[in-house]
PDB file of C-alpha atoms in Angstrom:
ATOM      1  CA  UNK A   1      51.581 162.708 124.280  1.00 59.00           C
ATOM      2  CA  UNK A   2      55.685 163.448 125.333  1.00 69.00           C
ATOM      3  CA  UNK A   3      56.308 166.683 122.120  1.00 89.00           C
ATOM      4  CA  UNK A   4      58.913 164.104 119.738  1.00 95.00           C
ATOM      5  CA  UNK A   5      58.629 164.869 116.776  1.00 96.00           C
ATOM      6  CA  UNK A   6      60.674 162.933 113.633  1.00 98.00           C
ATOM      7  CA  UNK A   7      61.730 163.939 110.543  1.00 97.00           C
ATOM      8  CA  UNK A   8      61.490 162.692 107.467  1.00 98.00           C
ATOM      9  CA  UNK A   9      59.182 160.315 108.585  1.00 97.00           C
ATOM     10  CA  UNK A  10      60.095 158.110 105.097  1.00 98.00           C
ATOM     11  CA  UNK A  11      63.254 158.165 103.072  1.00 98.00           C
ATOM     12  CA  UNK A  12      64.689 156.191 100.181  1.00 98.00           C
ATOM     13  CA  UNK A  13      68.535 156.561  99.449  1.00 97.00           C
ATOM     14  CA  UNK A  14      71.012 155.202  97.733  1.00 97.00           C
ATOM     15  CA  UNK A  15      74.211 153.679  99.145  1.00 98.00           C
ATOM     16  CA  UNK A  16      77.070 155.376  99.924  1.00 97.00           C
ATOM     17  CA  UNK A  17      75.448 158.626 100.181  1.00 97.00           C
ATOM     18  CA  UNK A  18      74.694 160.930 104.039  1.00 97.00           C
ATOM     19  CA  UNK A  19      71.460 160.854 105.676  1.00 98.00           C
ATOM     20  CA  UNK A  20      70.267 162.647 108.674  1.00 98.00           C
ATOM     21  CA  UNK A  21      67.005 162.029 110.384  1.00 98.00           C
ATOM     22  CA  UNK A  22      66.245 164.569 113.230  1.00 98.00           C
ATOM     23  CA  UNK A  23      64.691 164.326 116.852  1.00 98.00           C
ATOM     24  CA  UNK A  24      63.186 167.213 117.572  1.00 97.00           C
ATOM     25  CA  UNK A  25      61.108 167.519 121.467  1.00 95.00           C
ATOM     26  CA  UNK A  26      59.423 170.210 122.770  1.00 92.00           C
ATOM     27  CA  UNK A  27      59.451 169.807 126.780  1.00 87.00           C
ATOM     28  CA  UNK A  28      63.246 170.432 127.630  1.00 86.00           C
ATOM     29  CA  UNK A  29      63.889 166.373 128.208  1.00 89.00           C
ATOM     30  CA  UNK A  30      67.430 165.933 129.076  1.00 89.00           C
ATOM     31  CA  UNK A  31      68.070 162.181 128.199  1.00 91.00           C
ATOM     32  CA  UNK A  32      67.563 161.110 124.290  1.00 93.00           C
ATOM     33  CA  UNK A  33      67.652 158.415 122.599  1.00 95.00           C
ATOM     34  CA  UNK A  34      68.474 157.200 119.109  1.00 97.00           C
ATOM     35  CA  UNK A  35      66.787 153.182 118.709  1.00 97.00           C
ATOM     36  CA  UNK A  36      66.545 150.832 115.666  1.00 98.00           C
ATOM     37  CA  UNK A  37      63.578 148.699 115.194  1.00 97.00           C
ATOM     38  CA  UNK A  38      64.190 145.924 112.604  1.00 95.00           C
ATOM     39  CA  UNK A  39      62.421 141.799 112.459  1.00 90.00           C
ATOM     40  CA  UNK A  40      63.928 139.256 114.949  1.00 89.00           C
ATOM     41  CA  UNK A  41      65.536 141.912 116.844  1.00 91.00           C
ATOM     42  CA  UNK A  42      63.689 144.338 118.176  1.00 93.00           C
ATOM     43  CA  UNK A  43      64.766 147.930 119.044  1.00 96.00           C
ATOM     44  CA  UNK A  44      68.628 148.264 119.763  1.00 96.00           C
ATOM     45  CA  UNK A  45      70.308 151.473 121.313  1.00 95.00           C
ATOM     46  CA  UNK A  46      72.407 153.354 118.355  1.00 97.00           C
ATOM     47  CA  UNK A  47      73.510 156.218 120.452  1.00 96.00           C
ATOM     48  CA  UNK A  48      72.026 157.901 123.389  1.00 94.00           C
ATOM     49  CA  UNK A  49      72.543 161.873 125.589  1.00 93.00           C
ATOM     50  CA  UNK A  50      72.241 163.465 128.459  1.00 90.00           C
ATOM     51  CA  UNK A  51      72.668 166.605 127.895  1.00 91.00           C
ATOM     52  CA  UNK A  52      73.850 169.256 124.942  1.00 94.00           C
ATOM     53  CA  UNK A  53      77.146 168.106 123.691  1.00 93.00           C
ATOM     54  CA  UNK A  54      77.213 164.974 126.192  1.00 93.00           C
ATOM     55  CA  UNK A  55      76.762 161.786 123.812  1.00 94.00           C
ATOM     56  CA  UNK A  56      77.308 158.268 123.957  1.00 92.00           C
ATOM     57  CA  UNK A  57      77.504 154.840 121.895  1.00 94.00           C
ATOM     58  CA  UNK A  58      75.148 152.347 122.225  1.00 92.00           C
ATOM     59  CA  UNK A  59      75.457 148.375 121.090  1.00 92.00           C
ATOM     60  CA  UNK A  60      74.825 149.313 117.699  1.00 95.00           C
ATOM     61  CA  UNK A  61      76.811 152.632 117.270  1.00 95.00           C
ATOM     62  CA  UNK A  62      79.173 151.507 114.465  1.00 96.00           C
ATOM     63  CA  UNK A  63      78.489 153.388 111.301  1.00 96.00           C
ATOM     64  CA  UNK A  64      76.053 156.227 112.657  1.00 98.00           C
ATOM     65  CA  UNK A  65      77.298 159.246 114.606  1.00 97.00           C
ATOM     66  CA  UNK A  66      74.666 161.995 116.540  1.00 98.00           C
ATOM     67  CA  UNK A  67      74.495 165.459 117.596  1.00 97.00           C
ATOM     68  CA  UNK A  68      72.856 167.539 120.301  1.00 97.00           C
ATOM     69  CA  UNK A  69      74.030 171.064 120.024  1.00 96.00           C
ATOM     70  CA  UNK A  70      70.489 172.279 121.781  1.00 95.00           C
ATOM     71  CA  UNK A  71      68.520 170.477 124.297  1.00 94.00           C
ATOM     72  CA  UNK A  72      65.386 170.630 121.925  1.00 96.00           C
ATOM     73  CA  UNK A  73      67.367 168.384 118.833  1.00 97.00           C
ATOM     74  CA  UNK A  74      68.985 164.948 118.387  1.00 98.00           C
ATOM     75  CA  UNK A  75      69.961 164.273 115.494  1.00 98.00           C
ATOM     76  CA  UNK A  76      71.548 161.113 113.837  1.00 98.00           C
ATOM     77  CA  UNK A  77      73.747 160.605 110.113  1.00 98.00           C
ATOM     78  CA  UNK A  78      74.486 157.591 109.222  1.00 97.00           C
ATOM     79  CA  UNK A  79      77.832 159.425 107.658  1.00 94.00           C
ATOM     80  CA  UNK A  80      77.562 156.861 104.750  1.00 97.00           C
ATOM     81  CA  UNK A  81      74.545 154.763 104.262  1.00 97.00           C
ATOM     82  CA  UNK A  82      74.607 150.911 103.455  1.00 97.00           C
ATOM     83  CA  UNK A  83      71.984 148.547 102.836  1.00 97.00           C
ATOM     84  CA  UNK A  84      72.131 146.946 106.697  1.00 97.00           C
ATOM     85  CA  UNK A  85      70.895 150.598 107.447  1.00 98.00           C
ATOM     86  CA  UNK A  86      67.851 149.662 106.291  1.00 98.00           C
ATOM     87  CA  UNK A  87      65.802 150.302 108.906  1.00 98.00           C
ATOM     88  CA  UNK A  88      62.701 151.392 110.997  1.00 98.00           C
ATOM     89  CA  UNK A  89      64.629 154.215 113.458  1.00 98.00           C
ATOM     90  CA  UNK A  90      63.003 155.831 116.786  1.00 98.00           C
ATOM     91  CA  UNK A  91      64.108 158.532 118.625  1.00 97.00           C
ATOM     92  CA  UNK A  92      62.397 158.133 122.399  1.00 95.00           C
ATOM     93  CA  UNK A  93      63.208 160.714 125.222  1.00 93.00           C
ATOM     94  CA  UNK A  94      62.725 159.270 128.699  1.00 88.00           C
ATOM     95  CA  UNK A  95      62.025 161.760 132.568  1.00 78.00           C
ATOM     96  CA  UNK A  96      64.547 161.644 134.433  1.00 68.00           C
ATOM     97  CA  UNK A  97      64.369 161.328 137.522  1.00 51.00           C
ATOM     98  CA  UNK A  98      60.957 159.805 137.156  1.00 51.00           C
ATOM     99  CA  UNK A  99      60.667 156.647 136.081  1.00 60.00           C
ATOM    100  CA  UNK A 100      62.366 154.430 133.253  1.00 72.00           C
ATOM    101  CA  UNK A 101      59.842 155.281 130.915  1.00 85.00           C
ATOM    102  CA  UNK A 102      60.437 155.738 127.568  1.00 90.00           C
ATOM    103  CA  UNK A 103      58.842 157.480 125.376  1.00 93.00           C
ATOM    104  CA  UNK A 104      58.927 157.046 121.836  1.00 95.00           C
ATOM    105  CA  UNK A 105      58.562 159.294 118.214  1.00 96.00           C
ATOM    106  CA  UNK A 106      56.257 157.844 115.260  1.00 96.00           C
ATOM    107  CA  UNK A 107      59.546 156.847 113.042  1.00 97.00           C
ATOM    108  CA  UNK A 108      61.581 157.045 110.256  1.00 98.00           C
ATOM    109  CA  UNK A 109      61.823 154.391 107.939  1.00 98.00           C
ATOM    110  CA  UNK A 110      65.075 154.774 106.105  1.00 98.00           C
ATOM    111  CA  UNK A 111      65.371 152.074 102.990  1.00 98.00           C
ATOM    112  CA  UNK A 112      68.986 152.127 101.595  1.00 98.00           C
ATOM    113  CA  UNK A 113      69.434 150.529  97.710  1.00 97.00           C
TER     114      UNK A 113
ATOM    115  CA  UNK B   1      76.260 142.270 128.135  1.00 82.00           C
ATOM    116  CA  UNK B   2      72.744 142.000 129.348  1.00 87.00           C
ATOM    117  CA  UNK B   3      70.887 139.756 126.609  1.00 93.00           C
ATOM    118  CA  UNK B   4      66.641 139.314 126.866  1.00 96.00           C
ATOM    119  CA  UNK B   5      65.053 136.118 125.085  1.00 97.00           C
ATOM    120  CA  UNK B   6      61.282 136.675 124.159  1.00 98.00           C
ATOM    121  CA  UNK B   7      58.308 133.343 122.995  1.00 97.00           C
ATOM    122  CA  UNK B   8      56.709 133.565 121.591  1.00 98.00           C
ATOM    123  CA  UNK B   9      56.942 135.671 118.483  1.00 97.00           C
ATOM    124  CA  UNK B  10      53.914 135.548 117.639  1.00 98.00           C
ATOM    125  CA  UNK B  11      50.770 133.979 119.107  1.00 98.00           C
ATOM    126  CA  UNK B  12      46.886 134.015 118.191  1.00 98.00           C
ATOM    127  CA  UNK B  13      44.055 133.613 120.650  1.00 98.00           C
ATOM    128  CA  UNK B  14      40.167 133.785 120.767  1.00 98.00           C
ATOM    129  CA  UNK B  15      38.683 136.956 122.210  1.00 98.00           C
ATOM    130  CA  UNK B  16      38.123 136.750 125.653  1.00 98.00           C
ATOM    131  CA  UNK B  17      40.841 133.942 125.949  1.00 98.00           C
ATOM    132  CA  UNK B  18      43.872 134.820 127.794  1.00 98.00           C
ATOM    133  CA  UNK B  19      47.473 135.642 126.426  1.00 98.00           C
ATOM    134  CA  UNK B  20      50.710 135.398 127.998  1.00 98.00           C
ATOM    135  CA  UNK B  21      54.101 135.912 126.905  1.00 98.00           C
ATOM    136  CA  UNK B  22      57.397 135.238 127.893  1.00 98.00           C
ATOM    137  CA  UNK B  23      61.097 136.681 128.398  1.00 98.00           C
ATOM    138  CA  UNK B  24      64.135 135.908 130.331  1.00 98.00           C
ATOM    139  CA  UNK B  25      67.023 137.971 130.514  1.00 97.00           C
ATOM    140  CA  UNK B  26      70.829 137.524 131.315  1.00 96.00           C
ATOM    141  CA  UNK B  27      71.957 139.908 133.515  1.00 93.00           C
ATOM    142  CA  UNK B  28      71.522 139.700 137.414  1.00 92.00           C
ATOM    143  CA  UNK B  29      72.554 143.048 137.807  1.00 90.00           C
ATOM    144  CA  UNK B  30      69.348 144.328 135.539  1.00 91.00           C
ATOM    145  CA  UNK B  31      66.366 145.675 137.784  1.00 91.00           C
ATOM    146  CA  UNK B  32      63.704 147.744 135.935  1.00 91.00           C
ATOM    147  CA  UNK B  33      61.753 145.508 133.490  1.00 94.00           C
ATOM    148  CA  UNK B  34      59.250 147.337 131.548  1.00 94.00           C
ATOM    149  CA  UNK B  35      56.544 145.977 128.631  1.00 97.00           C
ATOM    150  CA  UNK B  36      55.864 147.920 125.637  1.00 97.00           C
ATOM    151  CA  UNK B  37      52.881 147.735 123.156  1.00 98.00           C
ATOM    152  CA  UNK B  38      53.512 148.497 119.276  1.00 98.00           C
ATOM    153  CA  UNK B  39      50.412 149.456 117.228  1.00 96.00           C
ATOM    154  CA  UNK B  40      50.908 149.128 113.429  1.00 94.00           C
ATOM    155  CA  UNK B  41      52.714 152.501 112.013  1.00 92.00           C
ATOM    156  CA  UNK B  42      52.868 154.055 115.656  1.00 95.00           C
ATOM    157  CA  UNK B  43      56.282 153.847 118.071  1.00 96.00           C
ATOM    158  CA  UNK B  44      56.246 151.822 121.162  1.00 97.00           C
ATOM    159  CA  UNK B  45      54.217 152.629 124.464  1.00 96.00           C
ATOM    160  CA  UNK B  46      54.936 151.676 127.928  1.00 94.00           C
ATOM    161  CA  UNK B  47      52.134 149.753 129.526  1.00 97.00           C
ATOM    162  CA  UNK B  48      53.238 148.234 132.593  1.00 96.00           C
ATOM    163  CA  UNK B  49      56.447 147.728 134.130  1.00 93.00           C
ATOM    164  CA  UNK B  50      58.200 146.402 137.098  1.00 93.00           C
ATOM    165  CA  UNK B  51      61.083 146.267 139.344  1.00 90.00           C
ATOM    166  CA  UNK B  52      63.347 143.948 140.673  1.00 87.00           C
ATOM    167  CA  UNK B  53      61.897 144.258 144.669  1.00 86.00           C
ATOM    168  CA  UNK B  54      57.938 142.699 143.482  1.00 84.00           C
ATOM    169  CA  UNK B  55      56.941 140.161 142.003  1.00 91.00           C
ATOM    170  CA  UNK B  56      54.136 140.533 140.369  1.00 95.00           C
ATOM    171  CA  UNK B  57      51.798 143.773 139.244  1.00 95.00           C
ATOM    172  CA  UNK B  58      48.345 144.262 137.996  1.00 96.00           C
ATOM    173  CA  UNK B  59      46.614 146.866 135.344  1.00 95.00           C
ATOM    174  CA  UNK B  60      43.120 146.505 135.189  1.00 96.00           C
ATOM    175  CA  UNK B  61      43.793 143.180 132.341  1.00 97.00           C
ATOM    176  CA  UNK B  62      47.083 143.310 132.303  1.00 98.00           C
ATOM    177  CA  UNK B  63      49.718 141.661 134.891  1.00 98.00           C
ATOM    178  CA  UNK B  64      53.196 141.232 135.019  1.00 98.00           C
ATOM    179  CA  UNK B  65      55.174 138.252 137.099  1.00 97.00           C
ATOM    180  CA  UNK B  66      58.731 139.112 137.758  1.00 97.00           C
ATOM    181  CA  UNK B  67      60.604 135.603 139.126  1.00 96.00           C
ATOM    182  CA  UNK B  68      64.501 137.000 139.907  1.00 94.00           C
ATOM    183  CA  UNK B  69      65.882 133.598 140.620  1.00 94.00           C
ATOM    184  CA  UNK B  70      64.932 132.311 137.327  1.00 95.00           C
ATOM    185  CA  UNK B  71      65.467 135.731 135.099  1.00 96.00           C
ATOM    186  CA  UNK B  72      62.489 135.318 133.951  1.00 96.00           C
ATOM    187  CA  UNK B  73      58.894 137.879 133.195  1.00 97.00           C
ATOM    188  CA  UNK B  74      56.185 137.075 132.300  1.00 98.00           C
ATOM    189  CA  UNK B  75      53.000 139.708 130.410  1.00 98.00           C
ATOM    190  CA  UNK B  76      49.485 138.025 130.638  1.00 98.00           C
ATOM    191  CA  UNK B  77      46.526 139.854 128.562  1.00 98.00           C
ATOM    192  CA  UNK B  78      43.439 138.333 130.425  1.00 98.00           C
ATOM    193  CA  UNK B  79      40.078 138.862 128.480  1.00 98.00           C
ATOM    194  CA  UNK B  80      41.441 139.830 125.310  1.00 98.00           C
ATOM    195  CA  UNK B  81      39.779 142.103 122.760  1.00 97.00           C
ATOM    196  CA  UNK B  82      40.600 142.958 119.391  1.00 96.00           C
ATOM    197  CA  UNK B  83      42.340 146.486 120.302  1.00 96.00           C
ATOM    198  CA  UNK B  84      45.199 143.924 121.980  1.00 98.00           C
ATOM    199  CA  UNK B  85      46.666 143.064 118.904  1.00 98.00           C
ATOM    200  CA  UNK B  86      49.989 144.525 118.264  1.00 98.00           C
ATOM    201  CA  UNK B  87      53.248 143.461 118.655  1.00 98.00           C
ATOM    202  CA  UNK B  88      54.423 143.359 122.744  1.00 98.00           C
ATOM    203  CA  UNK B  89      58.024 143.691 123.550  1.00 98.00           C
ATOM    204  CA  UNK B  90      59.726 142.875 126.729  1.00 97.00           C
ATOM    205  CA  UNK B  91      62.801 145.053 127.647  1.00 95.00           C
ATOM    206  CA  UNK B  92      65.281 144.409 130.712  1.00 93.00           C
ATOM    207  CA  UNK B  93      67.848 147.641 132.441  1.00 90.00           C
ATOM    208  CA  UNK B  94      69.496 148.574 135.423  1.00 85.00           C
ATOM    209  CA  UNK B  95      68.641 152.054 136.357  1.00 74.00           C
ATOM    210  CA  UNK B  96      71.361 152.220 138.091  1.00 68.00           C
ATOM    211  CA  UNK B  97      74.007 152.849 135.027  1.00 64.00           C
ATOM    212  CA  UNK B  98      72.130 152.862 132.038  1.00 65.00           C
ATOM    213  CA  UNK B  99      68.878 154.979 132.509  1.00 67.00           C
ATOM    214  CA  UNK B 100      67.126 154.082 129.675  1.00 75.00           C
ATOM    215  CA  UNK B 101      69.537 152.056 127.763  1.00 84.00           C
ATOM    216  CA  UNK B 102      66.737 149.460 127.516  1.00 90.00           C
ATOM    217  CA  UNK B 103      67.722 145.947 125.967  1.00 93.00           C
ATOM    218  CA  UNK B 104      64.307 144.753 124.312  1.00 95.00           C
ATOM    219  CA  UNK B 105      63.385 140.966 123.573  1.00 97.00           C
ATOM    220  CA  UNK B 106      62.904 140.337 119.288  1.00 97.00           C
ATOM    221  CA  UNK B 107      59.015 141.061 119.936  1.00 97.00           C
ATOM    222  CA  UNK B 108      55.690 138.545 120.201  1.00 98.00           C
ATOM    223  CA  UNK B 109      53.083 139.718 117.255  1.00 98.00           C
ATOM    224  CA  UNK B 110      49.542 139.255 119.049  1.00 98.00           C
ATOM    225  CA  UNK B 111      46.711 138.662 117.194  1.00 98.00           C
ATOM    226  CA  UNK B 112      42.951 138.102 118.449  1.00 98.00           C
ATOM    227  CA  UNK B 113      40.473 137.121 116.694  1.00 95.00           C
ATOM    228  CA  UNK B 114      36.579 137.780 117.326  1.00 90.00           C
TER     229      UNK B 114
END
């Protein structure tokens, strides 16, 4: 157990509303990631962070922003949700200098109506 | 950028038989190839990985092979059991400059029937 908690686990919202997903980790890992999972696409990287206030874009970052003001929290924000952002979102951490293994949270299922 | 293709998308096997999932990648600089297993309602979990300086790796009933020349790698599960039923993802990355930034295949739904 890598001590990753995602919240909320399920959310239904309407097009145009802002949404924030939270990833919380308890073990002070430096590297954190947000992936989205969609049928036929596997998992795709949205944004990642290599430390406090150190974030960068992944493959599918359009429409998303992130913030990391504390080591333990990595927030993913959809400023104005669209139906194409309906997905399951996974937060992950990696143990730097140990292996390339990612430890994933349990996921947050977001439905945008 | 890297592109990973995974086949088949679904695989049904009888308990006790073997299962093979194949992936190809496009970036010759990729040097790390993990396989993840995802059970229903959970996040993916690493089951085995291989680095580009190794051709094969085994861990009990699972093994991964890598052919760098052909740019493909495969997951082999022997003596399948019902608990092997899950979605399996292959992935590729360059650990030199893309730590943790994995490019995933689309996934294979494996169903093991008793």
